[in-house]
């Protein structure tokens, strides 16, 4: 037996067996510091103590950690993954879930959960969508229509600012999680960003996921990025493509001159509702379709006809 496995000491024959945290760390591939943090913050681990006061972890603790890791690999945050990992498997759902293959019904569940500030139900619906359908399908037929509907209802005043912010935060969190390892592989490299004063990034996030699915390596800089930073990263990575996303024209107009200088040196595309063909021409950039999936198809087809 390895040194880190605890053998009952003489006189402790009735003590429950267990593992020291070092051995648990080796088994699950997570550092002891992270395991202690998960135990403290989320209650994922429930060690018992030997008579000498040593914390000992059980197979149940190991299984809880593995379940949590599995949920995190599916795109859940650590907090939500911990909650799912420690939830009672016997707890019945509040309502009968939609059939796994019914995209419209699952999208409806997601919509209702977001309107009701039910993060766990929203994450569950997202998890089932991603597990059942191709990512392009989820983005095109569930996420993007939902975001458009939320924007329209917010503009009409039929949902609150709180509902809009909550829904955006949950969707953005999952999209960011799905985008992990965006820069892996050997494909062409793209730098994606929103210009200064543009904070609406969800369309660009969807585009980045679709582009990654077509073999690109994606460096995602996100919302409100100065043009000098975009230029510096593109130069450092020798990017094949720079894509600027904006839902309003004003942020693009505000940095028109530096963007034009960047477009003179590199292949630059602009996309989103704020990027008209006329504005793209003024910048010397290529205008992309407003649909992020169609935009990813376009740039990929032109790269590899």
PDB file of C-alpha atoms in Angstrom:
ATOM      1  CA  UNK A   1       0.000   0.000   0.000  1.00  0.00           C
ATOM      2  CA  UNK A   2       1.272   3.481  -0.824  1.00  0.00           C
ATOM      3  CA  UNK A   3       2.403   5.689   2.034  1.00  0.00           C
ATOM      4  CA  UNK A   4      -0.461   8.143   1.502  1.00  0.00           C
ATOM      5  CA  UNK A   5      -3.121   5.452   2.068  1.00  0.00           C
ATOM      6  CA  UNK A   6      -3.980   5.303   5.740  1.00  0.00           C
ATOM      7  CA  UNK A   7      -3.748   1.948   7.491  1.00  0.00           C
ATOM      8  CA  UNK A   8      -5.577   1.667  10.825  1.00  0.00           C
ATOM      9  CA  UNK A   9      -3.066   2.048  13.617  1.00  0.00           C
ATOM     10  CA  UNK A  10      -2.893  -0.487  16.416  1.00  0.00           C
ATOM     11  CA  UNK A  11      -5.936  -0.036  18.571  1.00  0.00           C
ATOM     12  CA  UNK A  12      -7.826   1.684  15.743  1.00  0.00           C
ATOM     13  CA  UNK A  13      -9.190  -1.434  14.074  1.00  0.00           C
ATOM     14  CA  UNK A  14     -12.737  -0.001  14.020  1.00  0.00           C
ATOM     15  CA  UNK A  15     -11.682   3.283  12.391  1.00  0.00           C
ATOM     16  CA  UNK A  16     -12.925   3.911   8.897  1.00  0.00           C
ATOM     17  CA  UNK A  17     -10.214   3.658   6.212  1.00  0.00           C
ATOM     18  CA  UNK A  18      -9.356   6.719   4.194  1.00  0.00           C
ATOM     19  CA  UNK A  19      -6.890   8.617   2.069  1.00  0.00           C
ATOM     20  CA  UNK A  20      -4.725  11.574   2.872  1.00  0.00           C
ATOM     21  CA  UNK A  21      -5.287  14.583   0.672  1.00  0.00           C
ATOM     22  CA  UNK A  22      -2.057  13.963  -1.253  1.00  0.00           C
ATOM     23  CA  UNK A  23      -3.252  10.574  -2.431  1.00  0.00           C
ATOM     24  CA  UNK A  24      -6.696  11.941  -3.320  1.00  0.00           C
ATOM     25  CA  UNK A  25      -4.970  14.709  -5.276  1.00  0.00           C
ATOM     26  CA  UNK A  26      -2.939  12.159  -7.238  1.00  0.00           C
ATOM     27  CA  UNK A  27      -6.014  10.092  -8.071  1.00  0.00           C
ATOM     28  CA  UNK A  28      -8.199  12.923  -9.357  1.00  0.00           C
ATOM     29  CA  UNK A  29      -5.478  15.145 -10.834  1.00  0.00           C
ATOM     30  CA  UNK A  30      -6.354  18.211  -8.755  1.00  0.00           C
ATOM     31  CA  UNK A  31      -3.886  19.962  -6.448  1.00  0.00           C
ATOM     32  CA  UNK A  32      -4.398  19.719  -2.688  1.00  0.00           C
ATOM     33  CA  UNK A  33      -4.865  23.494  -2.452  1.00  0.00           C
ATOM     34  CA  UNK A  34      -7.769  23.372  -4.913  1.00  0.00           C
ATOM     35  CA  UNK A  35      -9.302  20.370  -3.146  1.00  0.00           C
ATOM     36  CA  UNK A  36      -9.148  22.207   0.182  1.00  0.00           C
ATOM     37  CA  UNK A  37     -10.766  25.259  -1.422  1.00  0.00           C
ATOM     38  CA  UNK A  38     -13.598  23.128  -2.850  1.00  0.00           C
ATOM     39  CA  UNK A  39     -14.090  21.514   0.548  1.00  0.00           C
ATOM     40  CA  UNK A  40     -14.219  24.910   2.258  1.00  0.00           C
ATOM     41  CA  UNK A  41     -16.354  26.787  -0.288  1.00  0.00           C
ATOM     42  CA  UNK A  42     -18.679  24.163  -1.695  1.00  0.00           C
ATOM     43  CA  UNK A  43     -18.720  21.250   0.742  1.00  0.00           C
ATOM     44  CA  UNK A  44     -17.823  18.792  -2.019  1.00  0.00           C
ATOM     45  CA  UNK A  45     -15.523  16.836   0.296  1.00  0.00           C
ATOM     46  CA  UNK A  46     -16.664  15.486   3.657  1.00  0.00           C
ATOM     47  CA  UNK A  47     -13.578  14.017   5.342  1.00  0.00           C
ATOM     48  CA  UNK A  48     -13.546  12.262   8.673  1.00  0.00           C
ATOM     49  CA  UNK A  49     -10.673  12.352  11.121  1.00  0.00           C
ATOM     50  CA  UNK A  50      -8.507   9.605  12.471  1.00  0.00           C
ATOM     51  CA  UNK A  51      -7.978   9.384  16.210  1.00  0.00           C
ATOM     52  CA  UNK A  52      -4.752  11.303  15.685  1.00  0.00           C
ATOM     53  CA  UNK A  53      -6.673  14.159  14.045  1.00  0.00           C
ATOM     54  CA  UNK A  54      -5.595  13.461  10.444  1.00  0.00           C
ATOM     55  CA  UNK A  55      -8.175  14.369   7.766  1.00  0.00           C
ATOM     56  CA  UNK A  56      -9.078  11.230   5.834  1.00  0.00           C
ATOM     57  CA  UNK A  57     -11.003  11.163   2.557  1.00  0.00           C
ATOM     58  CA  UNK A  58     -13.171   8.329   1.276  1.00  0.00           C
ATOM     59  CA  UNK A  59     -14.147   6.853  -2.073  1.00  0.00           C
ATOM     60  CA  UNK A  60     -17.346   8.901  -1.841  1.00  0.00           C
ATOM     61  CA  UNK A  61     -15.224  12.070  -1.714  1.00  0.00           C
ATOM     62  CA  UNK A  62     -13.283  10.902  -4.756  1.00  0.00           C
ATOM     63  CA  UNK A  63     -16.531  10.237  -6.648  1.00  0.00           C
ATOM     64  CA  UNK A  64     -17.878  13.680  -5.722  1.00  0.00           C
ATOM     65  CA  UNK A  65     -14.749  15.343  -7.096  1.00  0.00           C
ATOM     66  CA  UNK A  66     -14.945  13.311 -10.305  1.00  0.00           C
ATOM     67  CA  UNK A  67     -18.618  14.253 -10.757  1.00  0.00           C
ATOM     68  CA  UNK A  68     -17.771  17.904 -10.217  1.00  0.00           C
ATOM     69  CA  UNK A  69     -14.961  17.718 -12.791  1.00  0.00           C
ATOM     70  CA  UNK A  70     -17.331  16.074 -15.269  1.00  0.00           C
ATOM     71  CA  UNK A  71     -19.844  18.912 -14.882  1.00  0.00           C
ATOM     72  CA  UNK A  72     -17.076  21.509 -15.285  1.00  0.00           C
ATOM     73  CA  UNK A  73     -15.920  19.828 -18.493  1.00  0.00           C
ATOM     74  CA  UNK A  74     -19.501  20.263 -19.706  1.00  0.00           C
ATOM     75  CA  UNK A  75     -19.146  24.014 -19.261  1.00  0.00           C
ATOM     76  CA  UNK A  76     -20.571  24.566 -15.778  1.00  0.00           C
ATOM     77  CA  UNK A  77     -18.977  27.022 -13.371  1.00  0.00           C
ATOM     78  CA  UNK A  78     -17.285  25.542 -10.301  1.00  0.00           C
ATOM     79  CA  UNK A  79     -20.144  26.649  -8.040  1.00  0.00           C
ATOM     80  CA  UNK A  80     -22.858  25.080 -10.214  1.00  0.00           C
ATOM     81  CA  UNK A  81     -20.767  21.945 -10.855  1.00  0.00           C
ATOM     82  CA  UNK A  82     -20.314  21.492  -7.108  1.00  0.00           C
ATOM     83  CA  UNK A  83     -24.023  21.878  -6.496  1.00  0.00           C
ATOM     84  CA  UNK A  84     -24.821  19.273  -9.140  1.00  0.00           C
ATOM     85  CA  UNK A  85     -22.126  16.909  -7.854  1.00  0.00           C
ATOM     86  CA  UNK A  86     -23.510  16.969  -4.324  1.00  0.00           C
ATOM     87  CA  UNK A  87     -27.223  17.006  -5.217  1.00  0.00           C
ATOM     88  CA  UNK A  88     -29.275  14.019  -4.154  1.00  0.00           C
ATOM     89  CA  UNK A  89     -29.819  11.780  -7.200  1.00  0.00           C
ATOM     90  CA  UNK A  90     -33.238  10.852  -5.846  1.00  0.00           C
ATOM     91  CA  UNK A  91     -34.549  14.425  -5.912  1.00  0.00           C
ATOM     92  CA  UNK A  92     -37.350  14.582  -8.514  1.00  0.00           C
ATOM     93  CA  UNK A  93     -37.420  17.421 -11.054  1.00  0.00           C
ATOM     94  CA  UNK A  94     -39.918  20.208 -10.530  1.00  0.00           C
ATOM     95  CA  UNK A  95     -41.541  19.410 -13.873  1.00  0.00           C
ATOM     96  CA  UNK A  96     -41.235  16.678 -16.452  1.00  0.00           C
ATOM     97  CA  UNK A  97     -38.289  17.578 -18.717  1.00  0.00           C
ATOM     98  CA  UNK A  98     -38.673  17.895 -22.436  1.00  0.00           C
ATOM     99  CA  UNK A  99     -37.635  14.947 -24.619  1.00  0.00           C
ATOM    100  CA  UNK A 100     -33.906  15.064 -25.251  1.00  0.00           C
ATOM    101  CA  UNK A 101     -34.362  15.373 -29.013  1.00  0.00           C
ATOM    102  CA  UNK A 102     -36.879  18.239 -28.917  1.00  0.00           C
ATOM    103  CA  UNK A 103     -34.753  21.335 -29.484  1.00  0.00           C
ATOM    104  CA  UNK A 104     -37.686  23.759 -29.399  1.00  0.00           C
ATOM    105  CA  UNK A 105     -38.922  22.368 -26.087  1.00  0.00           C
ATOM    106  CA  UNK A 106     -35.455  22.508 -24.548  1.00  0.00           C
ATOM    107  CA  UNK A 107     -35.014  26.075 -25.770  1.00  0.00           C
ATOM    108  CA  UNK A 108     -38.380  26.884 -24.195  1.00  0.00           C
ATOM    109  CA  UNK A 109     -37.224  25.394 -20.874  1.00  0.00           C
ATOM    110  CA  UNK A 110     -34.093  27.531 -21.054  1.00  0.00           C
ATOM    111  CA  UNK A 111     -36.157  30.619 -21.804  1.00  0.00           C
ATOM    112  CA  UNK A 112     -38.518  30.005 -18.892  1.00  0.00           C
ATOM    113  CA  UNK A 113     -35.660  29.288 -16.480  1.00  0.00           C
ATOM    114  CA  UNK A 114     -33.900  32.522 -17.399  1.00  0.00           C
ATOM    115  CA  UNK A 115     -37.103  34.547 -17.005  1.00  0.00           C
ATOM    116  CA  UNK A 116     -37.564  32.975 -13.576  1.00  0.00           C
ATOM    117  CA  UNK A 117     -33.975  33.559 -12.374  1.00  0.00           C
ATOM    118  CA  UNK A 118     -33.534  29.778 -12.026  1.00  0.00           C
ATOM    119  CA  UNK A 119     -29.845  29.350 -12.780  1.00  0.00           C
ATOM    120  CA  UNK A 120     -29.720  25.615 -12.028  1.00  0.00           C
ATOM    121  CA  UNK A 121     -32.618  24.878 -14.418  1.00  0.00           C
ATOM    122  CA  UNK A 122     -31.090  27.118 -17.095  1.00  0.00           C
ATOM    123  CA  UNK A 123     -27.733  25.364 -16.793  1.00  0.00           C
ATOM    124  CA  UNK A 124     -29.461  21.978 -16.983  1.00  0.00           C
ATOM    125  CA  UNK A 125     -31.311  22.988 -20.158  1.00  0.00           C
ATOM    126  CA  UNK A 126     -28.083  24.295 -21.691  1.00  0.00           C
ATOM    127  CA  UNK A 127     -26.300  21.096 -20.735  1.00  0.00           C
ATOM    128  CA  UNK A 128     -28.935  18.959 -22.460  1.00  0.00           C
ATOM    129  CA  UNK A 129     -28.925  21.148 -25.560  1.00  0.00           C
ATOM    130  CA  UNK A 130     -25.145  20.921 -25.914  1.00  0.00           C
ATOM    131  CA  UNK A 131     -25.136  17.182 -25.205  1.00  0.00           C
ATOM    132  CA  UNK A 132     -27.899  16.425 -27.728  1.00  0.00           C
ATOM    133  CA  UNK A 133     -27.273  18.699 -30.704  1.00  0.00           C
ATOM    134  CA  UNK A 134     -24.323  19.959 -32.732  1.00  0.00           C
ATOM    135  CA  UNK A 135     -22.972  23.229 -31.350  1.00  0.00           C
ATOM    136  CA  UNK A 136     -23.807  25.140 -34.546  1.00  0.00           C
ATOM    137  CA  UNK A 137     -27.408  23.973 -34.203  1.00  0.00           C
ATOM    138  CA  UNK A 138     -27.592  25.033 -30.559  1.00  0.00           C
ATOM    139  CA  UNK A 139     -26.161  28.457 -31.368  1.00  0.00           C
ATOM    140  CA  UNK A 140     -28.235  29.075 -34.501  1.00  0.00           C
ATOM    141  CA  UNK A 141     -31.579  27.601 -33.418  1.00  0.00           C
ATOM    142  CA  UNK A 142     -31.622  28.127 -29.653  1.00  0.00           C
ATOM    143  CA  UNK A 143     -29.125  30.659 -28.294  1.00  0.00           C
ATOM    144  CA  UNK A 144     -29.217  33.350 -30.982  1.00  0.00           C
ATOM    145  CA  UNK A 145     -33.050  33.455 -31.273  1.00  0.00           C
ATOM    146  CA  UNK A 146     -33.300  33.574 -27.488  1.00  0.00           C
ATOM    147  CA  UNK A 147     -30.864  36.489 -27.297  1.00  0.00           C
ATOM    148  CA  UNK A 148     -32.747  38.336 -30.030  1.00  0.00           C
ATOM    149  CA  UNK A 149     -36.033  37.823 -28.191  1.00  0.00           C
ATOM    150  CA  UNK A 150     -34.561  39.033 -24.903  1.00  0.00           C
ATOM    151  CA  UNK A 151     -33.226  42.150 -26.629  1.00  0.00           C
ATOM    152  CA  UNK A 152     -36.567  42.897 -28.241  1.00  0.00           C
ATOM    153  CA  UNK A 153     -38.523  42.372 -25.022  1.00  0.00           C
ATOM    154  CA  UNK A 154     -36.097  44.574 -23.122  1.00  0.00           C
ATOM    155  CA  UNK A 155     -36.503  47.316 -25.748  1.00  0.00           C
ATOM    156  CA  UNK A 156     -40.300  47.045 -25.417  1.00  0.00           C
ATOM    157  CA  UNK A 157     -40.073  47.135 -21.631  1.00  0.00           C
ATOM    158  CA  UNK A 158     -41.752  43.748 -21.161  1.00  0.00           C
ATOM    159  CA  UNK A 159     -38.849  42.330 -19.140  1.00  0.00           C
ATOM    160  CA  UNK A 160     -36.828  44.028 -16.440  1.00  0.00           C
ATOM    161  CA  UNK A 161     -33.209  45.117 -16.621  1.00  0.00           C
ATOM    162  CA  UNK A 162     -32.520  42.460 -13.991  1.00  0.00           C
ATOM    163  CA  UNK A 163     -33.965  39.713 -16.180  1.00  0.00           C
ATOM    164  CA  UNK A 164     -31.943  40.881 -19.187  1.00  0.00           C
ATOM    165  CA  UNK A 165     -28.715  41.065 -17.193  1.00  0.00           C
ATOM    166  CA  UNK A 166     -29.283  37.688 -15.539  1.00  0.00           C
ATOM    167  CA  UNK A 167     -30.010  35.932 -18.837  1.00  0.00           C
ATOM    168  CA  UNK A 168     -27.011  37.544 -20.503  1.00  0.00           C
ATOM    169  CA  UNK A 169     -24.708  36.575 -17.640  1.00  0.00           C
ATOM    170  CA  UNK A 170     -25.823  32.919 -17.647  1.00  0.00           C
ATOM    171  CA  UNK A 171     -25.535  32.566 -21.436  1.00  0.00           C
ATOM    172  CA  UNK A 172     -22.198  34.383 -21.553  1.00  0.00           C
ATOM    173  CA  UNK A 173     -20.823  32.176 -18.788  1.00  0.00           C
ATOM    174  CA  UNK A 174     -21.699  28.998 -20.676  1.00  0.00           C
ATOM    175  CA  UNK A 175     -20.367  30.321 -24.001  1.00  0.00           C
ATOM    176  CA  UNK A 176     -17.073  31.291 -22.371  1.00  0.00           C
ATOM    177  CA  UNK A 177     -16.837  27.841 -20.792  1.00  0.00           C
ATOM    178  CA  UNK A 178     -17.502  26.142 -24.128  1.00  0.00           C
ATOM    179  CA  UNK A 179     -14.710  28.254 -25.616  1.00  0.00           C
ATOM    180  CA  UNK A 180     -11.968  26.793 -23.454  1.00  0.00           C
ATOM    181  CA  UNK A 181      -8.942  25.653 -25.483  1.00  0.00           C
ATOM    182  CA  UNK A 182      -9.998  27.934 -28.354  1.00  0.00           C
ATOM    183  CA  UNK A 183      -6.369  28.410 -29.345  1.00  0.00           C
ATOM    184  CA  UNK A 184      -5.482  24.709 -29.568  1.00  0.00           C
ATOM    185  CA  UNK A 185      -4.529  23.016 -32.815  1.00  0.00           C
ATOM    186  CA  UNK A 186      -2.664  23.934 -35.962  1.00  0.00           C
ATOM    187  CA  UNK A 187      -5.276  25.863 -37.957  1.00  0.00           C
ATOM    188  CA  UNK A 188      -5.174  29.498 -39.047  1.00  0.00           C
ATOM    189  CA  UNK A 189      -5.295  32.005 -36.199  1.00  0.00           C
ATOM    190  CA  UNK A 190      -7.950  34.655 -35.664  1.00  0.00           C
ATOM    191  CA  UNK A 191      -8.050  37.489 -33.130  1.00  0.00           C
ATOM    192  CA  UNK A 192     -11.581  38.476 -32.046  1.00  0.00           C
ATOM    193  CA  UNK A 193     -12.550  41.621 -30.142  1.00  0.00           C
ATOM    194  CA  UNK A 194     -15.193  44.265 -29.630  1.00  0.00           C
ATOM    195  CA  UNK A 195     -13.963  47.870 -30.043  1.00  0.00           C
ATOM    196  CA  UNK A 196     -13.704  50.365 -27.219  1.00  0.00           C
ATOM    197  CA  UNK A 197     -17.096  51.310 -25.754  1.00  0.00           C
ATOM    198  CA  UNK A 198     -18.751  48.137 -27.125  1.00  0.00           C
ATOM    199  CA  UNK A 199     -19.744  45.782 -24.311  1.00  0.00           C
ATOM    200  CA  UNK A 200     -22.169  43.484 -26.136  1.00  0.00           C
ATOM    201  CA  UNK A 201     -20.055  40.447 -26.928  1.00  0.00           C
ATOM    202  CA  UNK A 202     -22.465  37.501 -27.185  1.00  0.00           C
ATOM    203  CA  UNK A 203     -22.651  37.524 -30.976  1.00  0.00           C
ATOM    204  CA  UNK A 204     -18.855  37.587 -31.170  1.00  0.00           C
ATOM    205  CA  UNK A 205     -18.674  34.723 -28.670  1.00  0.00           C
ATOM    206  CA  UNK A 206     -20.991  32.649 -30.875  1.00  0.00           C
ATOM    207  CA  UNK A 207     -18.897  33.505 -33.930  1.00  0.00           C
ATOM    208  CA  UNK A 208     -15.716  32.438 -32.118  1.00  0.00           C
ATOM    209  CA  UNK A 209     -17.225  29.067 -31.202  1.00  0.00           C
ATOM    210  CA  UNK A 210     -18.402  28.484 -34.757  1.00  0.00           C
ATOM    211  CA  UNK A 211     -15.000  29.494 -36.122  1.00  0.00           C
ATOM    212  CA  UNK A 212     -13.235  27.164 -33.696  1.00  0.00           C
ATOM    213  CA  UNK A 213     -15.485  24.352 -34.880  1.00  0.00           C
ATOM    214  CA  UNK A 214     -14.162  24.949 -38.387  1.00  0.00           C
ATOM    215  CA  UNK A 215     -10.561  24.402 -37.358  1.00  0.00           C
ATOM    216  CA  UNK A 216      -9.424  27.937 -36.531  1.00  0.00           C
ATOM    217  CA  UNK A 217      -7.356  28.862 -33.527  1.00  0.00           C
ATOM    218  CA  UNK A 218      -9.124  31.718 -31.790  1.00  0.00           C
ATOM    219  CA  UNK A 219      -7.613  34.354 -29.522  1.00  0.00           C
ATOM    220  CA  UNK A 220     -10.613  36.007 -27.887  1.00  0.00           C
ATOM    221  CA  UNK A 221     -10.042  39.481 -26.418  1.00  0.00           C
ATOM    222  CA  UNK A 222     -13.682  40.241 -25.654  1.00  0.00           C
ATOM    223  CA  UNK A 223     -15.599  43.439 -25.012  1.00  0.00           C
ATOM    224  CA  UNK A 224     -14.358  47.031 -24.911  1.00  0.00           C
ATOM    225  CA  UNK A 225     -10.873  46.381 -26.315  1.00  0.00           C
ATOM    226  CA  UNK A 226      -8.649  49.316 -27.379  1.00  0.00           C
ATOM    227  CA  UNK A 227      -7.503  49.157 -30.987  1.00  0.00           C
ATOM    228  CA  UNK A 228      -3.855  49.373 -29.889  1.00  0.00           C
ATOM    229  CA  UNK A 229      -4.330  46.188 -27.865  1.00  0.00           C
ATOM    230  CA  UNK A 230      -5.973  44.402 -30.805  1.00  0.00           C
ATOM    231  CA  UNK A 231      -3.159  45.485 -33.095  1.00  0.00           C
ATOM    232  CA  UNK A 232      -0.489  44.385 -30.618  1.00  0.00           C
ATOM    233  CA  UNK A 233      -1.955  40.923 -30.152  1.00  0.00           C
ATOM    234  CA  UNK A 234      -2.480  40.457 -33.895  1.00  0.00           C
ATOM    235  CA  UNK A 235       1.147  41.409 -34.496  1.00  0.00           C
ATOM    236  CA  UNK A 236       2.489  39.163 -31.755  1.00  0.00           C
ATOM    237  CA  UNK A 237       0.490  36.154 -32.960  1.00  0.00           C
ATOM    238  CA  UNK A 238       0.903  36.993 -36.649  1.00  0.00           C
ATOM    239  CA  UNK A 239      -2.864  36.536 -36.963  1.00  0.00           C
ATOM    240  CA  UNK A 240      -4.361  35.451 -40.275  1.00  0.00           C
ATOM    241  CA  UNK A 241      -7.595  37.264 -39.467  1.00  0.00           C
ATOM    242  CA  UNK A 242      -8.842  40.014 -37.153  1.00  0.00           C
ATOM    243  CA  UNK A 243     -12.590  40.216 -36.522  1.00  0.00           C
ATOM    244  CA  UNK A 244     -14.193  43.216 -34.818  1.00  0.00           C
ATOM    245  CA  UNK A 245     -17.776  42.805 -33.599  1.00  0.00           C
ATOM    246  CA  UNK A 246     -20.187  45.598 -32.695  1.00  0.00           C
ATOM    247  CA  UNK A 247     -23.941  45.885 -32.265  1.00  0.00           C
ATOM    248  CA  UNK A 248     -23.748  49.687 -32.651  1.00  0.00           C
ATOM    249  CA  UNK A 249     -21.996  51.688 -35.340  1.00  0.00           C
ATOM    250  CA  UNK A 250     -20.739  54.394 -32.971  1.00  0.00           C
ATOM    251  CA  UNK A 251     -17.904  52.363 -31.398  1.00  0.00           C
ATOM    252  CA  UNK A 252     -16.594  51.464 -34.863  1.00  0.00           C
ATOM    253  CA  UNK A 253     -16.862  55.041 -36.111  1.00  0.00           C
ATOM    254  CA  UNK A 254     -15.045  56.246 -32.994  1.00  0.00           C
ATOM    255  CA  UNK A 255     -11.952  54.201 -33.869  1.00  0.00           C
ATOM    256  CA  UNK A 256     -12.273  54.349 -37.649  1.00  0.00           C
ATOM    257  CA  UNK A 257      -8.791  55.719 -38.305  1.00  0.00           C
ATOM    258  CA  UNK A 258      -6.809  53.176 -36.231  1.00  0.00           C
ATOM    259  CA  UNK A 259      -8.998  50.360 -37.552  1.00  0.00           C
ATOM    260  CA  UNK A 260      -8.326  51.503 -41.109  1.00  0.00           C
ATOM    261  CA  UNK A 261      -4.594  51.463 -40.358  1.00  0.00           C
ATOM    262  CA  UNK A 262      -4.926  47.927 -38.978  1.00  0.00           C
ATOM    263  CA  UNK A 263      -6.929  46.843 -42.042  1.00  0.00           C
ATOM    264  CA  UNK A 264      -4.172  48.177 -44.278  1.00  0.00           C
ATOM    265  CA  UNK A 265      -1.734  45.749 -42.658  1.00  0.00           C
ATOM    266  CA  UNK A 266      -3.937  42.696 -41.979  1.00  0.00           C
ATOM    267  CA  UNK A 267      -7.110  40.979 -43.097  1.00  0.00           C
ATOM    268  CA  UNK A 268      -9.778  42.658 -40.948  1.00  0.00           C
ATOM    269  CA  UNK A 269     -13.479  41.791 -40.889  1.00  0.00           C
ATOM    270  CA  UNK A 270     -16.248  43.659 -39.092  1.00  0.00           C
ATOM    271  CA  UNK A 271     -19.512  42.048 -38.057  1.00  0.00           C
ATOM    272  CA  UNK A 272     -22.649  42.573 -36.038  1.00  0.00           C
ATOM    273  CA  UNK A 273     -25.558  44.967 -36.442  1.00  0.00           C
ATOM    274  CA  UNK A 274     -23.248  47.971 -36.194  1.00  0.00           C
ATOM    275  CA  UNK A 275     -21.069  46.927 -39.135  1.00  0.00           C
ATOM    276  CA  UNK A 276     -22.700  48.078 -42.355  1.00  0.00           C
ATOM    277  CA  UNK A 277     -21.179  47.442 -45.772  1.00  0.00           C
ATOM    278  CA  UNK A 278     -20.566  51.182 -46.185  1.00  0.00           C
ATOM    279  CA  UNK A 279     -18.728  51.418 -42.885  1.00  0.00           C
ATOM    280  CA  UNK A 280     -16.676  48.336 -43.691  1.00  0.00           C
ATOM    281  CA  UNK A 281     -15.676  49.913 -47.013  1.00  0.00           C
ATOM    282  CA  UNK A 282     -14.658  53.109 -45.209  1.00  0.00           C
ATOM    283  CA  UNK A 283     -12.416  51.051 -42.939  1.00  0.00           C
ATOM    284  CA  UNK A 284     -10.986  48.966 -45.762  1.00  0.00           C
ATOM    285  CA  UNK A 285     -12.368  45.884 -44.028  1.00  0.00           C
ATOM    286  CA  UNK A 286     -14.619  43.031 -45.083  1.00  0.00           C
ATOM    287  CA  UNK A 287     -18.233  43.104 -43.876  1.00  0.00           C
ATOM    288  CA  UNK A 288     -19.502  39.825 -42.432  1.00  0.00           C
ATOM    289  CA  UNK A 289     -23.105  38.586 -42.304  1.00  0.00           C
ATOM    290  CA  UNK A 290     -24.923  39.456 -39.106  1.00  0.00           C
ATOM    291  CA  UNK A 291     -25.550  35.745 -38.481  1.00  0.00           C
ATOM    292  CA  UNK A 292     -22.396  34.502 -36.655  1.00  0.00           C
ATOM    293  CA  UNK A 293     -22.688  30.976 -38.088  1.00  0.00           C
ATOM    294  CA  UNK A 294     -22.968  32.266 -41.655  1.00  0.00           C
ATOM    295  CA  UNK A 295     -20.044  34.602 -40.960  1.00  0.00           C
ATOM    296  CA  UNK A 296     -17.884  31.697 -39.773  1.00  0.00           C
ATOM    297  CA  UNK A 297     -18.844  29.732 -42.898  1.00  0.00           C
ATOM    298  CA  UNK A 298     -17.900  32.688 -45.110  1.00  0.00           C
ATOM    299  CA  UNK A 299     -14.419  33.327 -43.727  1.00  0.00           C
ATOM    300  CA  UNK A 300     -13.650  29.610 -43.596  1.00  0.00           C
ATOM    301  CA  UNK A 301     -14.790  29.021 -47.176  1.00  0.00           C
ATOM    302  CA  UNK A 302     -12.669  31.893 -48.423  1.00  0.00           C
ATOM    303  CA  UNK A 303      -9.708  30.579 -46.507  1.00  0.00           C
ATOM    304  CA  UNK A 304     -10.184  27.020 -47.815  1.00  0.00           C
ATOM    305  CA  UNK A 305     -12.343  27.120 -50.969  1.00  0.00           C
TER     306      UNK A 305
END
